[in-house]
Amino acid sequence: MKQSLVNVLPPATLAAILAFWGLAPAGLVEQPWTLPLVAVTTIVFVQLLELVFERHEGWRINRTELATDIFYTAFGFLVIGYLSDTLVNSPLRELKADWGIGTPWLAELPFLVQVMVVLFTFEFGQYWMHRAMHNWTPLWLTHAPHHHVTQLNAMKGYIGNPIELFLISLGVTALLDVDLNALFASFTVGGAIATYAHANVKADPPIWYGFFFTTIRNHSLHHTALSYEDTRCNYGNSVIFWDRVFGTYKEGESAIVGQDDRKRLSIKEQWLFPLRPWLEKKQAAEG
Ligand SMILES: [Zn+2]
Ligand SMILES: [Zn+2]
Protein backbone atom coordinates (compact mmCIF):
# COMPACT_ATOMS: atom_id res chain seq x y z
CA MET A 1 0.00 0.00 0.00
CA LYS A 2 1.30 3.44 -0.87
CA GLN A 3 2.46 5.59 2.07
CA SER A 4 0.16 8.41 0.95
CA LEU A 5 -2.82 6.05 1.33
CA VAL A 6 -1.67 4.87 4.77
CA ASN A 7 -1.45 8.54 5.81
CA VAL A 8 -5.15 9.10 5.14
CA LEU A 9 -6.19 6.12 7.29
CA PRO A 10 -6.77 8.26 10.44
CA PRO A 11 -9.03 10.85 8.72
CA ALA A 12 -10.75 8.04 6.74
CA THR A 13 -11.48 6.24 10.03
CA LEU A 14 -13.01 9.41 11.48
CA ALA A 15 -15.10 9.87 8.34
CA ALA A 16 -16.36 6.26 8.57
CA ILE A 17 -17.32 6.68 12.25
CA LEU A 18 -19.07 10.01 11.55
CA ALA A 19 -20.92 8.50 8.57
CA PHE A 20 -22.04 5.56 10.70
CA TRP A 21 -23.52 7.73 13.46
CA GLY A 22 -24.87 10.28 11.00
CA LEU A 23 -26.78 7.63 9.06
CA ALA A 24 -27.66 5.08 11.77
CA PRO A 25 -31.39 4.89 12.51
CA ALA A 26 -32.43 5.91 16.04
CA GLY A 27 -33.35 2.30 16.91
CA LEU A 28 -29.75 1.20 16.27
CA VAL A 29 -28.18 4.17 18.08
CA GLU A 30 -30.25 3.40 21.19
CA GLN A 31 -29.19 -0.27 21.37
CA PRO A 32 -26.90 -0.62 24.42
CA TRP A 33 -24.26 -2.56 22.44
CA THR A 34 -23.88 -0.15 19.51
CA LEU A 35 -21.60 2.38 21.27
CA PRO A 36 -19.23 -0.24 22.81
CA LEU A 37 -19.15 -2.14 19.51
CA VAL A 38 -18.06 0.92 17.50
CA ALA A 39 -15.45 1.81 20.16
CA VAL A 40 -14.00 -1.71 20.35
CA THR A 41 -14.05 -2.23 16.55
CA THR A 42 -11.99 0.97 16.12
CA ILE A 43 -9.41 -0.18 18.67
CA VAL A 44 -9.12 -3.67 17.12
CA PHE A 45 -8.77 -2.13 13.64
CA VAL A 46 -5.92 0.19 14.72
CA GLN A 47 -4.25 -2.63 16.69
CA LEU A 48 -4.29 -4.75 13.51
CA LEU A 49 -2.85 -1.83 11.49
CA GLU A 50 0.17 -1.94 13.83
CA LEU A 51 0.96 -5.42 12.50
CA VAL A 52 0.91 -4.27 8.87
CA PHE A 53 2.25 -0.70 9.01
CA GLU A 54 4.69 -0.71 11.93
CA ARG A 55 6.17 2.66 12.92
CA HIS A 56 9.00 1.56 15.25
CA GLU A 57 10.32 -1.95 15.77
CA GLY A 58 10.99 -1.08 19.44
CA TRP A 59 7.26 -0.53 19.98
CA ARG A 60 6.21 -3.92 18.61
CA ILE A 61 3.37 -5.47 20.61
CA ASN A 62 4.03 -8.64 22.64
CA ARG A 63 1.94 -10.85 24.91
CA THR A 64 2.67 -8.96 28.15
CA GLU A 65 1.98 -5.57 26.59
CA LEU A 66 -1.20 -6.80 24.88
CA ALA A 67 -2.56 -8.46 28.03
CA THR A 68 -1.88 -5.31 30.09
CA ASP A 69 -3.42 -3.08 27.42
CA ILE A 70 -6.58 -5.22 27.22
CA PHE A 71 -6.88 -5.19 31.02
CA TYR A 72 -6.71 -1.38 31.14
CA THR A 73 -9.06 -0.90 28.21
CA ALA A 74 -11.69 -3.12 29.87
CA PHE A 75 -11.04 -1.35 33.20
CA GLY A 76 -11.54 2.02 31.49
CA PHE A 77 -14.80 1.09 29.80
CA LEU A 78 -16.31 -0.80 32.73
CA VAL A 79 -14.98 0.61 36.01
CA ILE A 80 -13.91 4.16 35.15
CA GLY A 81 -16.92 4.56 32.84
CA TYR A 82 -19.27 3.44 35.62
CA LEU A 83 -17.63 5.68 38.24
CA SER A 84 -17.64 8.85 36.16
CA ASP A 85 -21.22 8.24 35.06
CA THR A 86 -22.49 7.57 38.59
CA LEU A 87 -20.44 10.16 40.48
CA VAL A 88 -20.32 12.97 37.94
CA ASN A 89 -22.45 12.70 34.82
CA SER A 90 -25.71 11.62 36.48
CA PRO A 91 -25.55 14.34 39.19
CA LEU A 92 -24.74 16.89 36.46
CA ARG A 93 -27.77 15.80 34.43
CA GLU A 94 -29.97 16.13 37.52
CA LEU A 95 -28.50 19.55 38.26
CA LYS A 96 -29.22 20.60 34.69
CA ALA A 97 -32.85 19.51 35.03
CA ASP A 98 -33.30 21.13 38.47
CA TRP A 99 -31.80 24.45 37.45
CA GLY A 100 -33.33 24.42 33.98
CA ILE A 101 -29.97 25.19 32.36
CA GLY A 102 -30.43 23.07 29.23
CA THR A 103 -28.99 23.92 25.83
CA PRO A 104 -31.80 22.61 23.55
CA TRP A 105 -30.67 25.01 20.79
CA LEU A 106 -27.52 22.86 20.39
CA ALA A 107 -29.59 19.94 19.08
CA GLU A 108 -30.89 22.25 16.31
CA LEU A 109 -27.38 22.63 14.86
CA PRO A 110 -26.04 20.36 12.08
CA PHE A 111 -24.86 16.90 13.22
CA LEU A 112 -21.17 17.60 12.55
CA VAL A 113 -21.28 20.89 14.51
CA GLN A 114 -22.87 19.11 17.50
CA VAL A 115 -20.13 16.46 17.41
CA MET A 116 -17.35 19.05 17.31
CA VAL A 117 -18.92 21.21 20.07
CA VAL A 118 -18.98 18.20 22.43
CA LEU A 119 -15.49 17.04 21.42
CA PHE A 120 -13.84 20.46 21.73
CA THR A 121 -15.66 21.23 25.02
CA PHE A 122 -14.66 17.92 26.57
CA GLU A 123 -11.09 18.27 25.32
CA PHE A 124 -10.86 21.81 26.71
CA GLY A 125 -11.32 20.34 30.20
CA GLN A 126 -8.96 17.46 29.40
CA TYR A 127 -6.32 19.93 28.27
CA TRP A 128 -6.30 21.85 31.54
CA MET A 129 -6.53 18.74 33.72
CA HIS A 130 -3.61 17.16 31.83
CA ARG A 131 -1.59 20.37 31.96
CA ALA A 132 -2.23 20.62 35.74
CA MET A 133 -0.94 17.06 36.06
CA HIS A 134 2.36 18.18 34.56
CA ASN A 135 2.55 21.20 36.86
CA TRP A 136 1.60 20.03 40.35
CA THR A 137 3.44 17.16 42.04
CA PRO A 138 0.46 15.41 43.73
CA LEU A 139 -1.32 15.26 40.36
CA TRP A 140 1.90 14.31 38.54
CA LEU A 141 2.29 11.30 40.86
CA THR A 142 -1.05 9.99 39.54
CA HIS A 143 -0.20 10.75 35.88
CA ALA A 144 3.45 9.58 35.89
CA PRO A 145 2.58 5.87 35.37
CA HIS A 146 1.13 6.82 31.94
CA HIS A 147 4.56 8.30 31.15
CA HIS A 148 6.42 5.21 32.32
CA VAL A 149 5.16 3.16 29.37
CA THR A 150 8.22 2.30 27.30
CA GLN A 151 6.44 1.80 23.99
CA LEU A 152 3.31 3.18 22.34
CA ASN A 153 0.43 1.02 21.06
CA ALA A 154 -3.24 1.40 20.13
CA MET A 155 -4.52 0.87 23.69
CA LYS A 156 -1.77 2.71 25.60
CA GLY A 157 -4.02 5.73 26.12
CA TYR A 158 -5.93 3.65 28.67
CA ILE A 159 -2.84 2.90 30.78
CA GLY A 160 -2.43 4.78 34.01
CA ASN A 161 -3.03 4.98 37.73
CA PRO A 162 -6.80 4.59 38.49
CA ILE A 163 -6.93 8.01 40.21
CA GLU A 164 -5.58 9.66 37.07
CA LEU A 165 -7.89 7.65 34.82
CA PHE A 166 -10.87 8.86 36.86
CA LEU A 167 -9.71 12.49 36.92
CA ILE A 168 -9.07 12.57 33.18
CA SER A 169 -12.55 11.10 32.50
CA LEU A 170 -14.25 14.10 34.13
CA GLY A 171 -16.06 16.67 32.04
CA VAL A 172 -19.06 18.93 31.85
CA THR A 173 -20.44 17.62 28.56
CA ALA A 174 -23.37 16.02 30.44
CA LEU A 175 -24.70 19.60 30.65
CA LEU A 176 -24.93 19.83 26.86
CA ASP A 177 -28.14 18.84 25.09
CA VAL A 178 -27.18 17.25 21.79
CA ASP A 179 -28.64 14.40 19.75
CA LEU A 180 -27.67 10.98 21.07
CA ASN A 181 -25.96 9.99 17.80
CA ALA A 182 -23.88 13.22 17.92
CA LEU A 183 -22.91 12.50 21.53
CA PHE A 184 -21.82 8.94 20.69
CA ALA A 185 -20.02 10.19 17.56
CA SER A 186 -18.00 12.62 19.68
CA PHE A 187 -17.01 9.83 22.12
CA THR A 188 -15.95 7.44 19.39
CA VAL A 189 -14.26 10.04 17.16
CA GLY A 190 -12.31 11.34 20.17
CA GLY A 191 -11.46 7.75 21.08
CA ALA A 192 -10.30 6.97 17.53
CA ILE A 193 -8.03 10.05 17.44
CA ALA A 194 -6.50 9.16 20.84
CA THR A 195 -6.06 5.54 19.72
CA TYR A 196 -4.15 6.60 16.58
CA ALA A 197 -2.20 9.14 18.70
CA HIS A 198 -0.82 6.24 20.79
CA ALA A 199 -0.53 3.63 18.05
CA ASN A 200 2.58 2.12 16.49
CA VAL A 201 1.21 2.85 13.02
CA LYS A 202 3.32 4.49 10.34
CA ALA A 203 0.61 6.95 9.32
CA ASP A 204 1.28 10.69 9.27
CA PRO A 205 -2.08 12.33 8.55
CA PRO A 206 -2.52 15.43 6.35
CA ILE A 207 -1.61 18.87 7.74
CA TRP A 208 -5.24 19.95 8.33
CA TYR A 209 -5.80 16.87 10.52
CA GLY A 210 -2.71 17.55 12.64
CA PHE A 211 -3.69 21.20 12.97
CA PHE A 212 -6.81 20.29 14.95
CA PHE A 213 -6.24 16.75 16.14
CA THR A 214 -3.46 14.98 18.04
CA THR A 215 -1.21 12.73 15.96
CA ILE A 216 1.25 10.03 17.02
CA ARG A 217 4.00 12.40 15.90
CA ASN A 218 3.10 15.10 18.42
CA HIS A 219 1.90 12.75 21.16
CA SER A 220 5.09 10.66 21.01
CA LEU A 221 6.96 13.91 21.71
CA HIS A 222 4.75 14.32 24.80
CA HIS A 223 5.95 10.83 25.86
CA THR A 224 9.62 11.56 25.13
CA ALA A 225 12.30 9.89 27.26
CA LEU A 226 14.55 12.99 27.01
CA SER A 227 13.47 14.54 30.33
CA TYR A 228 10.42 15.37 32.43
CA GLU A 229 10.73 18.99 31.27
CA ASP A 230 10.51 17.89 27.63
CA THR A 231 7.14 16.19 28.21
CA ARG A 232 5.50 19.51 29.07
CA CYS A 233 3.97 20.16 25.65
CA ASN A 234 1.22 18.76 23.38
CA TYR A 235 -1.25 18.04 26.18
CA GLY A 236 -4.27 17.51 23.91
CA ASN A 237 -5.56 13.96 24.25
CA SER A 238 -7.34 14.12 20.91
CA VAL A 239 -7.59 17.88 20.21
CA ILE A 240 -4.14 19.46 19.78
CA PHE A 241 -5.84 22.70 18.76
CA TRP A 242 -6.03 23.80 22.43
CA ASP A 243 -2.22 23.49 22.68
CA ARG A 244 -1.95 25.86 19.72
CA VAL A 245 -4.35 28.31 21.39
CA PHE A 246 -2.66 28.20 24.82
CA GLY A 247 0.95 28.13 23.61
CA THR A 248 2.01 24.60 24.56
CA TYR A 249 2.17 23.15 21.04
CA LYS A 250 5.59 21.79 20.07
CA GLU A 251 6.55 20.32 16.71
CA GLY A 252 8.48 17.06 16.57
CA GLU A 253 8.34 13.41 17.49
CA SER A 254 10.13 10.89 19.68
CA ALA A 255 10.89 7.24 19.00
CA ILE A 256 12.27 6.64 22.50
CA VAL A 257 9.55 7.02 25.12
CA GLY A 258 9.34 6.54 28.91
CA GLN A 259 10.26 8.45 32.07
CA ASP A 260 13.21 8.18 34.46
CA ASP A 261 15.26 5.06 33.76
CA ARG A 262 12.63 3.76 31.27
CA LYS A 263 11.83 0.80 33.48
CA ARG A 264 8.48 -0.76 32.57
CA LEU A 265 6.12 -0.69 35.57
CA SER A 266 3.91 -3.60 36.59
CA ILE A 267 0.20 -2.95 37.18
CA LYS A 268 0.85 -3.09 40.94
CA GLU A 269 3.64 -0.51 40.64
CA GLN A 270 1.37 1.71 38.54
CA TRP A 271 -1.38 1.55 41.16
CA LEU A 272 0.97 2.21 44.10
CA PHE A 273 2.92 4.92 42.29
CA PRO A 274 1.35 7.95 44.09
CA LEU A 275 2.54 6.46 47.40
CA ARG A 276 6.13 6.30 46.15
CA PRO A 277 7.57 9.33 48.01
CA TRP A 278 6.04 8.02 51.24
CA LEU A 279 7.21 4.41 50.65
CA GLU A 280 10.73 5.62 49.84
CA LYS A 281 10.83 7.74 53.00
CA LYS A 282 9.68 4.77 55.04
CA GLN A 283 12.29 2.54 53.41
CA ALA A 284 15.06 5.08 54.10
CA ALA A 285 13.98 5.36 57.77
CA GLU A 286 14.12 1.59 58.12
CA GLY A 287 17.48 1.78 56.28
ZN1 LIG B 1 1.16 13.65 30.14
ZN1 LIG C 1 -0.29 9.30 26.16
Short mmCIF file of N, CA and C in Angstrom, two decimals, residues 137-214:
data_model
loop_
_atom_site.label_atom_id
_atom_site.label_comp_id
_atom_site.label_asym_id
_atom_site.label_seq_id
_atom_site.Cartn_x
_atom_site.Cartn_y
_atom_site.Cartn_z
N THR A 137 2.91 18.48 41.69
CA THR A 137 3.44 17.16 42.04
C THR A 137 2.39 16.12 42.46
N PRO A 138 1.43 16.45 43.36
CA PRO A 138 0.46 15.41 43.73
C PRO A 138 -0.29 14.85 42.51
N LEU A 139 -0.63 15.73 41.57
CA LEU A 139 -1.32 15.26 40.36
C LEU A 139 -0.36 14.51 39.44
N TRP A 140 0.90 14.99 39.38
CA TRP A 140 1.90 14.31 38.54
C TRP A 140 2.10 12.87 39.00
N LEU A 141 2.09 12.66 40.33
CA LEU A 141 2.29 11.30 40.86
C LEU A 141 1.20 10.34 40.37
N THR A 142 0.00 10.87 40.07
CA THR A 142 -1.05 9.99 39.54
C THR A 142 -0.88 9.79 38.03
N HIS A 143 -0.31 10.79 37.35
CA HIS A 143 -0.20 10.75 35.88
C HIS A 143 1.10 10.08 35.41
N ALA A 144 2.13 10.11 36.28
CA ALA A 144 3.45 9.58 35.89
C ALA A 144 3.41 8.14 35.34
N PRO A 145 2.59 7.23 35.93
CA PRO A 145 2.58 5.87 35.37
C PRO A 145 2.26 5.84 33.87
N HIS A 146 1.42 6.78 33.39
CA HIS A 146 1.13 6.82 31.94
C HIS A 146 2.40 7.16 31.17
N HIS A 147 3.31 7.91 31.82
CA HIS A 147 4.56 8.30 31.15
C HIS A 147 5.67 7.28 31.36
N HIS A 148 5.40 6.25 32.15
CA HIS A 148 6.42 5.21 32.32
C HIS A 148 6.27 4.10 31.29
N VAL A 149 5.24 4.16 30.44
CA VAL A 149 5.16 3.16 29.37
C VAL A 149 6.38 3.34 28.47
N THR A 150 6.96 2.25 28.05
CA THR A 150 8.22 2.30 27.30
C THR A 150 8.01 2.08 25.81
N GLN A 151 6.76 1.92 25.41
CA GLN A 151 6.44 1.80 23.99
C GLN A 151 5.00 2.28 23.81
N LEU A 152 4.67 2.70 22.59
CA LEU A 152 3.31 3.18 22.34
C LEU A 152 2.57 2.19 21.44
N ASN A 153 1.29 1.95 21.80
CA ASN A 153 0.43 1.02 21.06
C ASN A 153 -1.01 1.52 21.12
N ALA A 154 -1.85 0.94 20.28
CA ALA A 154 -3.24 1.40 20.13
C ALA A 154 -3.97 1.63 21.44
N MET A 155 -3.76 0.76 22.44
CA MET A 155 -4.52 0.87 23.69
C MET A 155 -3.78 1.59 24.82
N LYS A 156 -2.59 2.13 24.53
CA LYS A 156 -1.77 2.71 25.60
C LYS A 156 -2.40 3.95 26.23
N GLY A 157 -3.34 4.57 25.54
CA GLY A 157 -4.02 5.73 26.12
C GLY A 157 -4.81 5.38 27.37
N TYR A 158 -5.14 4.10 27.52
CA TYR A 158 -5.93 3.65 28.67
C TYR A 158 -5.07 3.29 29.88
N ILE A 159 -3.74 3.31 29.70
CA ILE A 159 -2.84 2.90 30.78
C ILE A 159 -2.59 4.05 31.74
N GLY A 160 -2.73 3.76 33.02
CA GLY A 160 -2.43 4.78 34.01
C GLY A 160 -2.89 4.37 35.39
N ASN A 161 -2.55 5.20 36.36
CA ASN A 161 -3.03 4.98 37.73
C ASN A 161 -4.54 5.24 37.75
N PRO A 162 -5.33 4.42 38.49
CA PRO A 162 -6.80 4.59 38.49
C PRO A 162 -7.26 6.00 38.88
N ILE A 163 -6.53 6.65 39.79
CA ILE A 163 -6.93 8.01 40.21
C ILE A 163 -6.86 8.95 39.00
N GLU A 164 -5.75 8.83 38.25
CA GLU A 164 -5.58 9.66 37.07
C GLU A 164 -6.65 9.35 36.03
N LEU A 165 -6.91 8.04 35.83
CA LEU A 165 -7.89 7.65 34.82
C LEU A 165 -9.27 8.22 35.15
N PHE A 166 -9.59 8.27 36.45
CA PHE A 166 -10.87 8.86 36.86
C PHE A 166 -10.86 10.37 36.62
N LEU A 167 -9.78 11.03 37.06
CA LEU A 167 -9.71 12.49 36.92
C LEU A 167 -9.79 12.93 35.46
N ILE A 168 -9.13 12.18 34.59
CA ILE A 168 -9.07 12.57 33.18
C ILE A 168 -10.39 12.23 32.46
N SER A 169 -11.25 11.43 33.13
CA SER A 169 -12.55 11.10 32.50
C SER A 169 -13.60 12.18 32.78
N LEU A 170 -13.27 13.12 33.71
CA LEU A 170 -14.25 14.10 34.13
C LEU A 170 -14.48 15.17 33.07
N GLY A 171 -15.74 15.60 32.98
CA GLY A 171 -16.06 16.67 32.04
C GLY A 171 -17.44 17.20 32.30
N VAL A 172 -17.76 18.31 31.63
CA VAL A 172 -19.06 18.93 31.85
C VAL A 172 -20.01 18.70 30.68
N THR A 173 -19.63 17.79 29.78
CA THR A 173 -20.44 17.62 28.56
C THR A 173 -21.84 17.06 28.86
N ALA A 174 -22.03 16.50 30.08
CA ALA A 174 -23.37 16.02 30.44
C ALA A 174 -24.36 17.19 30.51
N LEU A 175 -23.83 18.41 30.59
CA LEU A 175 -24.70 19.60 30.65
C LEU A 175 -25.19 20.00 29.26
N LEU A 176 -24.57 19.43 28.22
CA LEU A 176 -24.93 19.83 26.86
C LEU A 176 -26.07 18.96 26.32
N ASP A 177 -27.05 19.59 25.71
CA ASP A 177 -28.14 18.84 25.09
C ASP A 177 -27.86 18.70 23.60
N VAL A 178 -27.39 17.52 23.22
CA VAL A 178 -27.18 17.25 21.79
C VAL A 178 -27.90 15.95 21.45
N ASP A 179 -28.03 15.67 20.16
CA ASP A 179 -28.64 14.40 19.75
C ASP A 179 -27.77 13.25 20.23
N LEU A 180 -28.40 12.12 20.54
CA LEU A 180 -27.67 10.98 21.07
C LEU A 180 -26.60 10.48 20.07
N ASN A 181 -26.96 10.48 18.77
CA ASN A 181 -25.96 9.99 17.80
C ASN A 181 -24.76 10.94 17.71
N ALA A 182 -24.99 12.26 17.93
CA ALA A 182 -23.88 13.22 17.92
C ALA A 182 -23.00 13.02 19.16
N LEU A 183 -23.65 12.74 20.29
CA LEU A 183 -22.91 12.50 21.53
C LEU A 183 -22.01 11.27 21.38
N PHE A 184 -22.59 10.18 20.87
CA PHE A 184 -21.82 8.94 20.69
C PHE A 184 -20.73 9.13 19.62
N ALA A 185 -21.03 9.91 18.60
CA ALA A 185 -20.02 10.19 17.56
C ALA A 185 -18.84 10.92 18.18
N SER A 186 -19.11 11.88 19.08
CA SER A 186 -18.00 12.62 19.68
C SER A 186 -17.14 11.71 20.56
N PHE A 187 -17.78 10.79 21.30
CA PHE A 187 -17.01 9.83 22.12
C PHE A 187 -16.10 8.98 21.23
N THR A 188 -16.70 8.42 20.18
CA THR A 188 -15.95 7.44 19.39
C THR A 188 -14.94 8.10 18.45
N VAL A 189 -15.24 9.31 17.99
CA VAL A 189 -14.26 10.04 17.16
C VAL A 189 -13.08 10.45 18.05
N GLY A 190 -13.38 10.98 19.23
CA GLY A 190 -12.31 11.34 20.17
C GLY A 190 -11.48 10.12 20.53
N GLY A 191 -12.15 9.00 20.75
CA GLY A 191 -11.46 7.75 21.08
C GLY A 191 -10.56 7.29 19.93
N ALA A 192 -11.08 7.40 18.71
CA ALA A 192 -10.30 6.97 17.53
C ALA A 192 -9.04 7.83 17.38
N ILE A 193 -9.19 9.14 17.57
CA ILE A 193 -8.03 10.05 17.44
C ILE A 193 -6.98 9.68 18.49
N ALA A 194 -7.43 9.49 19.76
CA ALA A 194 -6.50 9.16 20.84
C ALA A 194 -5.86 7.79 20.61
N THR A 195 -6.60 6.87 20.02
CA THR A 195 -6.06 5.54 19.72
C THR A 195 -4.93 5.66 18.68
N TYR A 196 -5.19 6.37 17.59
CA TYR A 196 -4.15 6.60 16.58
C TYR A 196 -2.96 7.38 17.17
N ALA A 197 -3.25 8.30 18.12
CA ALA A 197 -2.20 9.14 18.70
C ALA A 197 -1.26 8.34 19.62
N HIS A 198 -1.68 7.11 19.98
CA HIS A 198 -0.82 6.24 20.79
C HIS A 198 -0.33 5.04 20.01
N ALA A 199 -0.75 4.90 18.76
CA ALA A 199 -0.53 3.63 18.05
C ALA A 199 0.80 3.58 17.29
N ASN A 200 1.33 2.38 17.21
CA ASN A 200 2.58 2.12 16.49
C ASN A 200 2.28 1.93 15.00
N VAL A 201 1.60 2.93 14.43
CA VAL A 201 1.21 2.85 13.02
C VAL A 201 1.93 3.95 12.25
N LYS A 202 2.53 3.56 11.14
CA LYS A 202 3.32 4.49 10.34
C LYS A 202 2.39 5.32 9.45
N ALA A 203 1.51 6.08 10.07
CA ALA A 203 0.61 6.95 9.32
C ALA A 203 0.80 8.38 9.82
N ASP A 204 1.17 9.28 8.92
CA ASP A 204 1.28 10.69 9.27
C ASP A 204 0.20 11.45 8.51
N PRO A 205 -0.90 11.75 9.21
CA PRO A 205 -2.08 12.33 8.55
C PRO A 205 -1.79 13.69 7.92
N PRO A 206 -2.68 14.13 7.01
CA PRO A 206 -2.52 15.43 6.35
C PRO A 206 -2.42 16.58 7.34
N ILE A 207 -1.87 17.72 6.87
CA ILE A 207 -1.61 18.87 7.74
C ILE A 207 -2.87 19.37 8.44
N TRP A 208 -3.99 19.42 7.72
CA TRP A 208 -5.24 19.95 8.33
C TRP A 208 -5.65 19.10 9.53
N TYR A 209 -5.43 17.78 9.43
CA TYR A 209 -5.80 16.87 10.52
C TYR A 209 -4.95 17.18 11.76
N GLY A 210 -3.63 17.28 11.53
CA GLY A 210 -2.71 17.55 12.64
C GLY A 210 -2.82 18.95 13.20
N PHE A 211 -3.49 19.84 12.45
CA PHE A 211 -3.69 21.20 12.97
C PHE A 211 -4.70 21.17 14.11
N PHE A 212 -5.74 20.36 13.94
CA PHE A 212 -6.81 20.29 14.95
C PHE A 212 -6.65 19.11 15.91
N PHE A 213 -6.21 17.98 15.36
CA PHE A 213 -6.24 16.75 16.14
C PHE A 213 -4.83 16.24 16.48
N THR A 214 -4.75 15.50 17.59
CA THR A 214 -3.46 14.98 18.04
C THR A 214 -3.04 13.81 17.16
#
